[in-house]
PDB file of C-alpha atoms and ligand atoms in Angstrom:
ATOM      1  CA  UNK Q 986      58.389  69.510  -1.500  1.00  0.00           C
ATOM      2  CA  UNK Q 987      55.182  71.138  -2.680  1.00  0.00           C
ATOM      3  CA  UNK Q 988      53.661  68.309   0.534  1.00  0.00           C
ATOM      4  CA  UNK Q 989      56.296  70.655   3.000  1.00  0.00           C
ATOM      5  CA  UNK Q 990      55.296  73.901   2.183  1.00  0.00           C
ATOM      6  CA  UNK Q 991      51.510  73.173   2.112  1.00  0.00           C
ATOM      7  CA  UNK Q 992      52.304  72.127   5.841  1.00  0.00           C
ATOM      8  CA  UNK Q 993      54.546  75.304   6.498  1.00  0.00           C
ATOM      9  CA  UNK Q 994      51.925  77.950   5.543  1.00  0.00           C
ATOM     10  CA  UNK Q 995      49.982  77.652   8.565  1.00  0.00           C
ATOM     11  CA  UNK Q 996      52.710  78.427  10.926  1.00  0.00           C
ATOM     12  CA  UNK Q 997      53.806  81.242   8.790  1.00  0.00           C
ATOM     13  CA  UNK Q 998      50.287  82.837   9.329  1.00  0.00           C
ATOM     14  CA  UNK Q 999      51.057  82.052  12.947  1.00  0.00           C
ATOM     15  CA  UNK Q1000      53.825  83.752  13.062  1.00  0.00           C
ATOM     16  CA  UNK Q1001      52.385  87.080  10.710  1.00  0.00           C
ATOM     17  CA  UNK Q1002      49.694  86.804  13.816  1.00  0.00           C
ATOM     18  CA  UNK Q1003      52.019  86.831  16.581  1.00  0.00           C
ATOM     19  CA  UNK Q1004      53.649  89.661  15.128  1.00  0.00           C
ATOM     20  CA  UNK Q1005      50.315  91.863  14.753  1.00  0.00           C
ATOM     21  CA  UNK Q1006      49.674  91.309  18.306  1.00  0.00           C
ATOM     22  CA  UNK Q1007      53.193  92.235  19.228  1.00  0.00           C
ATOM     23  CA  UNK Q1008      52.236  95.679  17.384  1.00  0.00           C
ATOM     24  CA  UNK Q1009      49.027  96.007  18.716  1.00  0.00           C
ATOM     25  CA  UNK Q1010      50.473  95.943  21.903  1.00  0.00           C
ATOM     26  CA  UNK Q1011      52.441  98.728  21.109  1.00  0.00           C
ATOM     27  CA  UNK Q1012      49.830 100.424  19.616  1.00  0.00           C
ATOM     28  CA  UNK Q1013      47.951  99.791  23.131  1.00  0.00           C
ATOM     29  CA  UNK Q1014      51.078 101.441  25.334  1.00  0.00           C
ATOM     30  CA  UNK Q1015      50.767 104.783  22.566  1.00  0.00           C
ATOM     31  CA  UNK Q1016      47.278 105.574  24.121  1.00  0.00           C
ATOM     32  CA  UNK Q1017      47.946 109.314  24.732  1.00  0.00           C
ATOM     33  CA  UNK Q1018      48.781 109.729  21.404  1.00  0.00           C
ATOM     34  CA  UNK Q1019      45.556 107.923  20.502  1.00  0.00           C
ATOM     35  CA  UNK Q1020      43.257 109.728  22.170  1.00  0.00           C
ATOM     36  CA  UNK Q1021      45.307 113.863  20.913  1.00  0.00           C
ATOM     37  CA  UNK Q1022      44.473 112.451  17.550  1.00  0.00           C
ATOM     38  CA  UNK Q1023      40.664 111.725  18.698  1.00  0.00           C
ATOM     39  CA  UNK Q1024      39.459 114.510  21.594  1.00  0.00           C
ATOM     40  CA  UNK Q1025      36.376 114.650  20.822  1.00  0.00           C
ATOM     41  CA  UNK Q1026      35.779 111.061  21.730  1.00  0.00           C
ATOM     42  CA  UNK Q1027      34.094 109.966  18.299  1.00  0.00           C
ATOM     43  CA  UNK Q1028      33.437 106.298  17.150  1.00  0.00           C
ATOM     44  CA  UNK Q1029      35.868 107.430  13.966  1.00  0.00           C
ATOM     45  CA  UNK Q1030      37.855 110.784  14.714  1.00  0.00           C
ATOM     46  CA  UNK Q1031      37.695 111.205  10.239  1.00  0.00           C
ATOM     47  CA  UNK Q1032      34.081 112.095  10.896  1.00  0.00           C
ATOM     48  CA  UNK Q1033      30.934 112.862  13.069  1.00  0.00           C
ATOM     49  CA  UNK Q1034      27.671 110.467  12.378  1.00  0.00           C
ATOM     50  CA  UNK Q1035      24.597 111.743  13.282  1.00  0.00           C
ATOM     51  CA  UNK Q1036      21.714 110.174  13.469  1.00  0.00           C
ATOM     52  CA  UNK Q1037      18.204 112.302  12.432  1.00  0.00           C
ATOM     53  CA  UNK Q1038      14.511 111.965  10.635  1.00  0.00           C
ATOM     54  CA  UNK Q1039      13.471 111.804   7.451  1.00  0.00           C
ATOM     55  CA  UNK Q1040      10.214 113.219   8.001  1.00  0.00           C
ATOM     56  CA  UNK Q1041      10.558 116.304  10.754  1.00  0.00           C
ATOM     57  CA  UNK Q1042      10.331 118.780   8.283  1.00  0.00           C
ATOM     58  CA  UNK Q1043      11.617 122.404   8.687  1.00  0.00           C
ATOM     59  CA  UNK Q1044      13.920 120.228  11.782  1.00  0.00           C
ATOM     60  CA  UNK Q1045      15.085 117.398   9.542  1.00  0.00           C
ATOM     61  CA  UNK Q1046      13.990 115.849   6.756  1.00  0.00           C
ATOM     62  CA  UNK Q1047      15.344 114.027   3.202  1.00  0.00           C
ATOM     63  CA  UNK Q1048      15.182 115.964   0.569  1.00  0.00           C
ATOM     64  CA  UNK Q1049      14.592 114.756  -3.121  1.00  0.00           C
ATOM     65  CA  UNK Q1050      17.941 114.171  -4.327  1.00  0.00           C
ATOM     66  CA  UNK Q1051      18.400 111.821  -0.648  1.00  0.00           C
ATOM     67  CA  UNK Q1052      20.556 114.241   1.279  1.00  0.00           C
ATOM     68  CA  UNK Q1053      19.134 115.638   4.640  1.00  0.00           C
ATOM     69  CA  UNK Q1054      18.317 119.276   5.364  1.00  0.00           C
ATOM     70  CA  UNK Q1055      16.459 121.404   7.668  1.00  0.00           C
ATOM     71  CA  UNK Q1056      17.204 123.715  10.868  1.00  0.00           C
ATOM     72  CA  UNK Q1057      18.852 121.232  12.796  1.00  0.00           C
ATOM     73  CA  UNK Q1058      20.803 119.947  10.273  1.00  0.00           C
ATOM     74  CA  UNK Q1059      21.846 123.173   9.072  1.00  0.00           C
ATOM     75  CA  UNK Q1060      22.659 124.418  12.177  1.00  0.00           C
ATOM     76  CA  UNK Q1061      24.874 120.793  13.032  1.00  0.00           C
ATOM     77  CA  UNK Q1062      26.850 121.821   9.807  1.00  0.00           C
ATOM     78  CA  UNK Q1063      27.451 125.288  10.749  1.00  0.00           C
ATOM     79  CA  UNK Q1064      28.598 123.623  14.489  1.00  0.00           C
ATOM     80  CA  UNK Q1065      30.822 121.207  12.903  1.00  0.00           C
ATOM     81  CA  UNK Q1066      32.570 123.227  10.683  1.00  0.00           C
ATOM     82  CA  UNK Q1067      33.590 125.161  13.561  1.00  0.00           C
ATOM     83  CA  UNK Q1068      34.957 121.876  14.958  1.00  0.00           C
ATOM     84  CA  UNK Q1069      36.771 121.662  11.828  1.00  0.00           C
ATOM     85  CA  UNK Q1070      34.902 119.284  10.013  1.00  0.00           C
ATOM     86  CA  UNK Q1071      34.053 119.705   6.405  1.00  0.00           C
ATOM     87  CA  UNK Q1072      30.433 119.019   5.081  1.00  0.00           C
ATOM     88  CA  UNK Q1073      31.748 115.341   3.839  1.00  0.00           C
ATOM     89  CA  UNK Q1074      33.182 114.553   7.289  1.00  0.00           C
ATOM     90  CA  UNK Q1075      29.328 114.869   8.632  1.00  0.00           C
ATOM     91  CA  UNK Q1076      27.522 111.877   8.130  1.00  0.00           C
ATOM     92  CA  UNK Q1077      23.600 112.030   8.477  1.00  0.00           C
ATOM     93  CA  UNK Q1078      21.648 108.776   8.975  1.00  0.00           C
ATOM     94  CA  UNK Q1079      17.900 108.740   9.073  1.00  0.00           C
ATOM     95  CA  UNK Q1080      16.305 106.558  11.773  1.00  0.00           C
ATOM     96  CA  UNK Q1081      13.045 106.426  13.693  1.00  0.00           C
ATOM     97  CA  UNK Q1082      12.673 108.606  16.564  1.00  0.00           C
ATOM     98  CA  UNK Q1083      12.341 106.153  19.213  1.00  0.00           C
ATOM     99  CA  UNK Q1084      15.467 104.484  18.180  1.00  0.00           C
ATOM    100  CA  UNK Q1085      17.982 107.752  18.304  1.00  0.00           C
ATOM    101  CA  UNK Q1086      19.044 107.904  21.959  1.00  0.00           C
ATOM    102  CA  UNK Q1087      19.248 104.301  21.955  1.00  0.00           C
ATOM    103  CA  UNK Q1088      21.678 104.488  19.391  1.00  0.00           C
ATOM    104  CA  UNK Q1089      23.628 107.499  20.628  1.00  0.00           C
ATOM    105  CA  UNK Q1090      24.121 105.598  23.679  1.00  0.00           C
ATOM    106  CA  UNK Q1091      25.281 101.848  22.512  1.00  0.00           C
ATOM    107  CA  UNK Q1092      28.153 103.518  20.125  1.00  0.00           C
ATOM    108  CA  UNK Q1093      26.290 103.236  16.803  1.00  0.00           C
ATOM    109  CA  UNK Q1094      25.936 107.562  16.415  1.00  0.00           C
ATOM    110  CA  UNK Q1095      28.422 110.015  17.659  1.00  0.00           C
ATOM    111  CA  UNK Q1096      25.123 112.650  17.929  1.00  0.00           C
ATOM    112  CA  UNK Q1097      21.331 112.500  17.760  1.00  0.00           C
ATOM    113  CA  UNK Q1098      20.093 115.749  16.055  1.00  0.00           C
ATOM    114  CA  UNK Q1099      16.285 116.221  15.183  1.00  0.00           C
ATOM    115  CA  UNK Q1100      14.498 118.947  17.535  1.00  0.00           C
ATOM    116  CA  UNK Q1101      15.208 116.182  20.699  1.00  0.00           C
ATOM    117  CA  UNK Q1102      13.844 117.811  23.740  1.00  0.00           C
ATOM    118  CA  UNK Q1103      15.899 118.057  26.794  1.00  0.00           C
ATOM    119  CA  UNK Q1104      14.310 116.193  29.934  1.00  0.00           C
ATOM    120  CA  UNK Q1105      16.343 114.225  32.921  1.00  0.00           C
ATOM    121  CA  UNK Q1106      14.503 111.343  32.014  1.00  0.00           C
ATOM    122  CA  UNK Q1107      15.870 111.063  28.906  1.00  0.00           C
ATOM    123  CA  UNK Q1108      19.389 112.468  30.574  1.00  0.00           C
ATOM    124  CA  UNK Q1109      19.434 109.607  32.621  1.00  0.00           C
ATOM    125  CA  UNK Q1110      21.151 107.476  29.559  1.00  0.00           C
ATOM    126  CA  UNK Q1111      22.567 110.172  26.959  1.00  0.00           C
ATOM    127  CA  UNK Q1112      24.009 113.438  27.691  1.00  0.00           C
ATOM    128  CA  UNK Q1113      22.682 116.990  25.914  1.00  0.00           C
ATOM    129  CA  UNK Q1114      24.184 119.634  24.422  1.00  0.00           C
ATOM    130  CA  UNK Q1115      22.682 123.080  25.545  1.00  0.00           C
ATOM    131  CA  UNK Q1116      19.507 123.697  24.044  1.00  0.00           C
ATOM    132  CA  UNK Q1117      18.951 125.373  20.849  1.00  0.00           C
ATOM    133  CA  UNK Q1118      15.241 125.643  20.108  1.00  0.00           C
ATOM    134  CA  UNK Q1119      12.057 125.699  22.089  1.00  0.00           C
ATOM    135  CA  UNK Q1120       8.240 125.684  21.143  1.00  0.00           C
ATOM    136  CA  UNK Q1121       5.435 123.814  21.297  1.00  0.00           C
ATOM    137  CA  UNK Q1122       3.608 120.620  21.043  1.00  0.00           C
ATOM    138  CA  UNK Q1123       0.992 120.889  18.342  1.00  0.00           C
ATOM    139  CA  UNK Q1124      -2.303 119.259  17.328  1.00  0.00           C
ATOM    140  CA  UNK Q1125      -3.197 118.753  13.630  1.00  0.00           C
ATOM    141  CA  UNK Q1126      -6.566 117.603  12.267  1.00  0.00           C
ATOM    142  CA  UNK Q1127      -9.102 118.156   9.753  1.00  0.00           C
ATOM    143  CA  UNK Q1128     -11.409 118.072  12.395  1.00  0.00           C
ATOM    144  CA  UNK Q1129     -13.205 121.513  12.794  1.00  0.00           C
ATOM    145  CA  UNK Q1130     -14.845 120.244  15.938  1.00  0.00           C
ATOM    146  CA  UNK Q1131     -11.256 119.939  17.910  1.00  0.00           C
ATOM    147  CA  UNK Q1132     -10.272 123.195  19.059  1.00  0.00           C
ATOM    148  CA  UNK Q1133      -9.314 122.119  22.272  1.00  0.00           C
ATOM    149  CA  UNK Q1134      -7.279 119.484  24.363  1.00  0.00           C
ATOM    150  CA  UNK Q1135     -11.031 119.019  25.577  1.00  0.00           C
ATOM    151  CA  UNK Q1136     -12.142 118.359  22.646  1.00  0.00           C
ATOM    152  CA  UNK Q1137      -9.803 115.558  21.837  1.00  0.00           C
ATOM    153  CA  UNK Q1138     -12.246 113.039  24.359  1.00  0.00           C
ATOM    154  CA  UNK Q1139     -13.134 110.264  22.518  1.00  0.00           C
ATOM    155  CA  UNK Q1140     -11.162 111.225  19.295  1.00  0.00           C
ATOM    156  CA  UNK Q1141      -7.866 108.453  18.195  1.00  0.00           C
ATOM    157  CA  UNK Q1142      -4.730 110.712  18.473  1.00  0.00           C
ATOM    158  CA  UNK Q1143      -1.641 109.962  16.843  1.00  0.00           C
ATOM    159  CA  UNK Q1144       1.516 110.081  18.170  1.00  0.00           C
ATOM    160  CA  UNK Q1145       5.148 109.156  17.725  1.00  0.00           C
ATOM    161  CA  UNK Q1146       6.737 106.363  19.600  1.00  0.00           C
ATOM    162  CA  UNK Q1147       8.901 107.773  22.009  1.00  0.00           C
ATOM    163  CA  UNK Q1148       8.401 111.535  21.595  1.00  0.00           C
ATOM    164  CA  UNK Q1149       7.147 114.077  24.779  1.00  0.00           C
ATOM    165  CA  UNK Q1150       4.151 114.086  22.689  1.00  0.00           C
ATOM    166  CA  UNK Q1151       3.037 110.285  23.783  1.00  0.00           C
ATOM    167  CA  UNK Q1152       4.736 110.950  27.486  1.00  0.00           C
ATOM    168  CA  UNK Q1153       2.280 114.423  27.411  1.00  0.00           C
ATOM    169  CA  UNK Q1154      -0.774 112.583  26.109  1.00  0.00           C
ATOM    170  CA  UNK Q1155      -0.345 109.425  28.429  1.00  0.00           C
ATOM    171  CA  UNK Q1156      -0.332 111.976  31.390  1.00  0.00           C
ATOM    172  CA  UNK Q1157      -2.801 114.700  30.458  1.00  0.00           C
ATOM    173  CA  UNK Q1158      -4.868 113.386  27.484  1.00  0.00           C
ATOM    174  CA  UNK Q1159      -6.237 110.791  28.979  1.00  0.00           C
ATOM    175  CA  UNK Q1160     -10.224 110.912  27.521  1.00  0.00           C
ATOM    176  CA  UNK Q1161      -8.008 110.529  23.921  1.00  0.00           C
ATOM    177  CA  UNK Q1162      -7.527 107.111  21.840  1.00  0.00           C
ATOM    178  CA  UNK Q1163      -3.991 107.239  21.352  1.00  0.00           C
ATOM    179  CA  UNK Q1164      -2.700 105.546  19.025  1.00  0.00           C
ATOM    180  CA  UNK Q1165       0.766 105.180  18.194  1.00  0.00           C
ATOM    181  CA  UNK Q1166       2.989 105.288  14.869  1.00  0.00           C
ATOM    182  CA  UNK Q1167       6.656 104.580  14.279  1.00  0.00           C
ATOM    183  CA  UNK Q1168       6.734 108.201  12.157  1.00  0.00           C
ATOM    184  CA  UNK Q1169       5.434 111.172  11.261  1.00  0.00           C
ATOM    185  CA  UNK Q1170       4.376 109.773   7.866  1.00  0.00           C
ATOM    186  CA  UNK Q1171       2.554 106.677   8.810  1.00  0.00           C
ATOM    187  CA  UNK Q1172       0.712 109.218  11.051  1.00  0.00           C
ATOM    188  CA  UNK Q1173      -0.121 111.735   8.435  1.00  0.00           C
ATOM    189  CA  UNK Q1174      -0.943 109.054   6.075  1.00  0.00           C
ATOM    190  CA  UNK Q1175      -3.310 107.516   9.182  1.00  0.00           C
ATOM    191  CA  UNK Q1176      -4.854 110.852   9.405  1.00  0.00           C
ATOM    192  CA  UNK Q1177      -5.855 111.424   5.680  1.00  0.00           C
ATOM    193  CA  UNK Q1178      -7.238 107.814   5.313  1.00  0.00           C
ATOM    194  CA  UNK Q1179      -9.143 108.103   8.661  1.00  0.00           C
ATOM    195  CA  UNK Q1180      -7.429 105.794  11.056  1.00  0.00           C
ATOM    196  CA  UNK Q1181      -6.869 108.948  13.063  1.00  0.00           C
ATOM    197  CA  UNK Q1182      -8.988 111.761  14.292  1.00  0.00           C
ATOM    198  CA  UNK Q1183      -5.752 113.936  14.755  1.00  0.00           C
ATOM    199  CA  UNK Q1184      -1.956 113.856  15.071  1.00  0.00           C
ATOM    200  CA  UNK Q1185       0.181 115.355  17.969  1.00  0.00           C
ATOM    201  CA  UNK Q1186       3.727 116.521  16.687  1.00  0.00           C
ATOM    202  CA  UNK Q1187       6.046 119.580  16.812  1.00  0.00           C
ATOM    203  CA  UNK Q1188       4.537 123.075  15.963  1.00  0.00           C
ATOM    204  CA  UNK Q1189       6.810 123.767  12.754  1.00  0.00           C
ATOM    205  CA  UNK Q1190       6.347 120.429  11.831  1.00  0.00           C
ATOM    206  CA  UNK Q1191       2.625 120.365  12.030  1.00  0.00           C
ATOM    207  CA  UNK Q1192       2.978 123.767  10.349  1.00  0.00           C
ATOM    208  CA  UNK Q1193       4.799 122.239   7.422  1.00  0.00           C
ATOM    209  CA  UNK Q1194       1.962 119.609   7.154  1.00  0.00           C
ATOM    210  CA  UNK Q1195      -0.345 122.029   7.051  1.00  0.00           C
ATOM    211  CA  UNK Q1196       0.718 123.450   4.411  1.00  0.00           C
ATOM    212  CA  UNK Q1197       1.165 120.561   1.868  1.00  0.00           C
ATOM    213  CA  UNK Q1198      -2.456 119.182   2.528  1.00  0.00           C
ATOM    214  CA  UNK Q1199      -4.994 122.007   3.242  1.00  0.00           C
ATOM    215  CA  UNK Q1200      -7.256 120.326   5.163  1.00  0.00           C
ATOM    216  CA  UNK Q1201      -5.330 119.806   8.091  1.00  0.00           C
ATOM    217  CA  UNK Q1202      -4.802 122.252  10.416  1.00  0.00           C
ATOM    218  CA  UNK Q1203      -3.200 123.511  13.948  1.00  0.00           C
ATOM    219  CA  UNK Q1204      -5.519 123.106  16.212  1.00  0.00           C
ATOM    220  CA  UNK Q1205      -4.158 122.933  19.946  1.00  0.00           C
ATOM    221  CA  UNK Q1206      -0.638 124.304  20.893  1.00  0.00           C
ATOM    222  CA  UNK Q1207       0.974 122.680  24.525  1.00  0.00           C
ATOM    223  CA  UNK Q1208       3.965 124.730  25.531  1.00  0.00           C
ATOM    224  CA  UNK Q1209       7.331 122.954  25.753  1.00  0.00           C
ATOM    225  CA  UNK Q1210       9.815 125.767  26.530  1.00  0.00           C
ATOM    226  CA  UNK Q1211      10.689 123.548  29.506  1.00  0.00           C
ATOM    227  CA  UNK Q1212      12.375 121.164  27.393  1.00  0.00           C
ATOM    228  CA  UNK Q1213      14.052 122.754  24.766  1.00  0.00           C
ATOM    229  CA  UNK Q1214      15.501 120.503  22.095  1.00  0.00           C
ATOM    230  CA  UNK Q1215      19.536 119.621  22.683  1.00  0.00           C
ATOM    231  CA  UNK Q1216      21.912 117.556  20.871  1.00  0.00           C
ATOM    232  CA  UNK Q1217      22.246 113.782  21.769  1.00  0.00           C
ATOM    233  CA  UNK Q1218      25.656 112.591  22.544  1.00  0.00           C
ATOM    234  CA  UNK Q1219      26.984 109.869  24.359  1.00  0.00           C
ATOM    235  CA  UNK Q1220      27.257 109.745  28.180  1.00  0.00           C
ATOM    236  CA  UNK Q1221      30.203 110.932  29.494  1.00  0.00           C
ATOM    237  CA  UNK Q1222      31.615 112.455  26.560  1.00  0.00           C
ATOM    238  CA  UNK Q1223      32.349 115.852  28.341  1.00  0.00           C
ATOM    239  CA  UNK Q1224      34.714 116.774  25.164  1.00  0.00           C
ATOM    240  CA  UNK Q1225      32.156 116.395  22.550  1.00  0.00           C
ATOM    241  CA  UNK Q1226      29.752 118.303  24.735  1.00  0.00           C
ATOM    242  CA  UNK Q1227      32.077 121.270  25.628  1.00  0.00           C
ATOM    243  CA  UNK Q1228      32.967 121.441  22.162  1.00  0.00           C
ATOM    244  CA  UNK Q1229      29.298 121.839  20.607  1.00  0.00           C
ATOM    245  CA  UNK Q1230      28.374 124.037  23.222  1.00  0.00           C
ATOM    246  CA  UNK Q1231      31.209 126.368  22.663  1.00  0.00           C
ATOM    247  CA  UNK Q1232      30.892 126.423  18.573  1.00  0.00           C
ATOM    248  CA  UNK Q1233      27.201 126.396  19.160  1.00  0.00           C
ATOM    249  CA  UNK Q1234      27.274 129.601  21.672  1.00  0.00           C
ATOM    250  CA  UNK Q1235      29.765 130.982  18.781  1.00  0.00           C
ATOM    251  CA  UNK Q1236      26.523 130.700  16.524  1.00  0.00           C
ATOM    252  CA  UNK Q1237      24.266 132.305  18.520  1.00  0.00           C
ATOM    253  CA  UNK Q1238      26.611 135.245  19.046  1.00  0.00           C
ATOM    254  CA  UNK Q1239      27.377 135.683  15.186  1.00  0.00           C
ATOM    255  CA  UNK Q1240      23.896 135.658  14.143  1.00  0.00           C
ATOM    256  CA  UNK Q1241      24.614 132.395  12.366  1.00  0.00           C
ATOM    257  CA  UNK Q1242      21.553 130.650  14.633  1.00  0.00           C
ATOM    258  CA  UNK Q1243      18.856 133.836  14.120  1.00  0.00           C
ATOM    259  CA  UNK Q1244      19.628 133.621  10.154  1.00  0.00           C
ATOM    260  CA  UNK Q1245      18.807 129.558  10.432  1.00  0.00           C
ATOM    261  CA  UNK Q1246      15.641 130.436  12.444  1.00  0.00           C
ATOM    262  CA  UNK Q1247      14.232 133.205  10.267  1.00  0.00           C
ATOM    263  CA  UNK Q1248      14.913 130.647   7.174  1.00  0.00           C
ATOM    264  CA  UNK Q1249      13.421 127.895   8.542  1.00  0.00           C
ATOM    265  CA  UNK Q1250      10.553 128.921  10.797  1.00  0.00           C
ATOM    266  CA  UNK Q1251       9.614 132.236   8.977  1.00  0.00           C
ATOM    267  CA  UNK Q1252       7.167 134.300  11.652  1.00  0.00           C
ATOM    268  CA  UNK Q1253       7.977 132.396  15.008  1.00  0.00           C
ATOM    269  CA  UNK Q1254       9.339 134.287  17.315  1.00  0.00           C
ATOM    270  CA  UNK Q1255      12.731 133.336  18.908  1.00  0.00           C
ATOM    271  CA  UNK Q1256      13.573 133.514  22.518  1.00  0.00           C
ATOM    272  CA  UNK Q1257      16.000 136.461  23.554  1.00  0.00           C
ATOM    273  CA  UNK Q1258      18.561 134.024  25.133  1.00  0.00           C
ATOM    274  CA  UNK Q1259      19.418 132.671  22.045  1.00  0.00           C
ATOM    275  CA  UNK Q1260      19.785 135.683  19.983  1.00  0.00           C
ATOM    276  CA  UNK Q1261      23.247 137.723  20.098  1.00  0.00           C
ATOM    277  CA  UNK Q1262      23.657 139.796  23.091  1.00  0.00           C
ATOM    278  CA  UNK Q1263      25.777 143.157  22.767  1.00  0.00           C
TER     279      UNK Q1263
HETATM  280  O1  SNW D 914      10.341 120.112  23.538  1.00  0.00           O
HETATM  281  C1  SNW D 914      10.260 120.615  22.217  1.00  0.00           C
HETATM  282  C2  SNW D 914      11.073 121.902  22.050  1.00  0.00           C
HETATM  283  O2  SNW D 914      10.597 122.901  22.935  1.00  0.00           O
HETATM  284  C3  SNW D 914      11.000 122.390  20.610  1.00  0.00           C
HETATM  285  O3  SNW D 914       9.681 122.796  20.324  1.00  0.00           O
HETATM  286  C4  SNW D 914      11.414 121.303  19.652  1.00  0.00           C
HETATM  287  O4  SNW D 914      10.646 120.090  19.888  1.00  0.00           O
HETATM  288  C5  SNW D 914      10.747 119.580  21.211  1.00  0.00           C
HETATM  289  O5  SNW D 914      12.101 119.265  21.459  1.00  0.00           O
HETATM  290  C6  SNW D 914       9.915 118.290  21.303  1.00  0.00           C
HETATM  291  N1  SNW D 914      10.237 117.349  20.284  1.00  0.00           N
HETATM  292  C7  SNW D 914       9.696 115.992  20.434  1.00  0.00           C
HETATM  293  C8  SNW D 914      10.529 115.175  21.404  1.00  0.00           C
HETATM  294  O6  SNW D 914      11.607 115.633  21.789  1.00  0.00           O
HETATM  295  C9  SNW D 914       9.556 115.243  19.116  1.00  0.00           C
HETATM  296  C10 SNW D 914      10.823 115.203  18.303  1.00  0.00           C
HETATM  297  C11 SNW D 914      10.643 114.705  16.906  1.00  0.00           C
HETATM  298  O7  SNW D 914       9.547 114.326  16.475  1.00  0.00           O
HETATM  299  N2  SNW D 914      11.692 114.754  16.162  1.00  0.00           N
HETATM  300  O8  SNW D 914      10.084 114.081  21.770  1.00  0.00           O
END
């Protein structure tokens, strides 16, 4: 007897598995009602994962209790709220720069959200939102002698793996030493021990720096209004993208995006197009 049933049970998971196809199936023929309940395309339609930095502070960054903050994270709150997602349903992952787009575009982030410039290079594999913020590229060194791009012959420059910085400094700073870091830490860290001369980031981050060790300072500002930071999303996900850019036009019109600016980046000036218009 006990010899029969030991024998039976495999069948009966047969069958329990037969029957779970059967209502997968079904499941499959409901797609419509699939994708009402998920039109903004996400990887799980509960909630929105982003992916961001640790270490791009006033953009992003990890504060001391582990959460992230900063402009772009404060202004991706604000955006998905308006979606109707609650602060929960957002969930922020930190990651190293050069592996965000890569992740927004093999399924493993629904967004990439951490001052991300806006270039058709980069467009060629993940789609952008409309842009959001624009400034510059920045220089930062304790080096009184580097006022200049000039003067950066000769010196070992810092960058980030796969930021415009590197792409500019491969193109145009070609008498400089680059060398290359897989954060803004490990850079700043390289430039206070002396691997580095300098370190090429984003102005408000270099700005931040600055100001928590006071011997480094801005020294050379590259424009980079012509690629003004976006957020990531998958290719092809024309829902997602429609939907920030609507809710993040909404915050530009409300004031919601000048309030995040003047909090975050006290003293830079904004460009009109983003501020409300009457
Ligand atoms: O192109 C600029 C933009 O004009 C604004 O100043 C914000 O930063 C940028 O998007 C450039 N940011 C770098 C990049 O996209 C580095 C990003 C980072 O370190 N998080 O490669």
């Amino acid at each position: 007897m006990q010899f029969i049933e030991a024998f039976n049970f495999p069948f009966a998971r047969m069958r329990a598995t037969a029957i779970a196809l059967a209502f997968s199936v079904l499941a499959g023929a409901a797609t419509p009602a699939l994708a009402q309940d998920n039109p903004l395309g996400l990887i799980d339609s509960a909630v929105i994962s982003v992916g961001t930095m640790g270490d791009a502070k006033p953009y992003a960054f990890t504060t001391a209790d582990g959460n992230f903050s900063g402009f772009d994270i404060e202004l991706f709150l604000n955006i998905a709220e308006r979606l109707g997602f609650k602060k929960e349903q957002v969930i922020f992952t930190g990651q190293e720069f050069s592996a965000l787009m890569p992740s927004v575009a093999n399924g493993r982030f629904d967004v990439a959200a951490a001052a991300i410039g806006t270039t058709d290079k980069r467009k060629q594999t993940v789609d952008f939102s409309d842009g959001y913020l624009a400034g510059f590229l920045t220089v930062l060194t304790p080096d009184a002698g580097i006022t200049d791009a000039a003067g950066l012959k000769g010196k070992r420059l810092g960058v980030v793996q796969g930021t415009l910085q590197e792409i500019y400094a491969e193109k145009n700073l070609t008498g400089a030493d680059l060398v290359k870091f897989p954060d803004n830490n490990s850079a700043i860290s390289g430039l206070n021990n002396g691997t580095v001369d300098a370190h090429f980031l984003d102005y408000e981050a270099a700005k931040d720096y600055s100001a928590r060790y006071a011997d480094l300072k801005v020294a050379v500002n590259i424009p980079s209004f012509d690629a003004p930071a976006g957020f990531v999303i998958r290719k092809g996900n024309d829902a997602l993208r429609e939907a920030l850019n609507k809710a993040l036009h909404e915050a530009m019109q409300d004031g919601t995006w000048k309030t995040l600016h003047e909090k975050w980046f006290p003293g830079t000036p904004m460009p009109e197009s983003y501020l409300p218009k009457q």
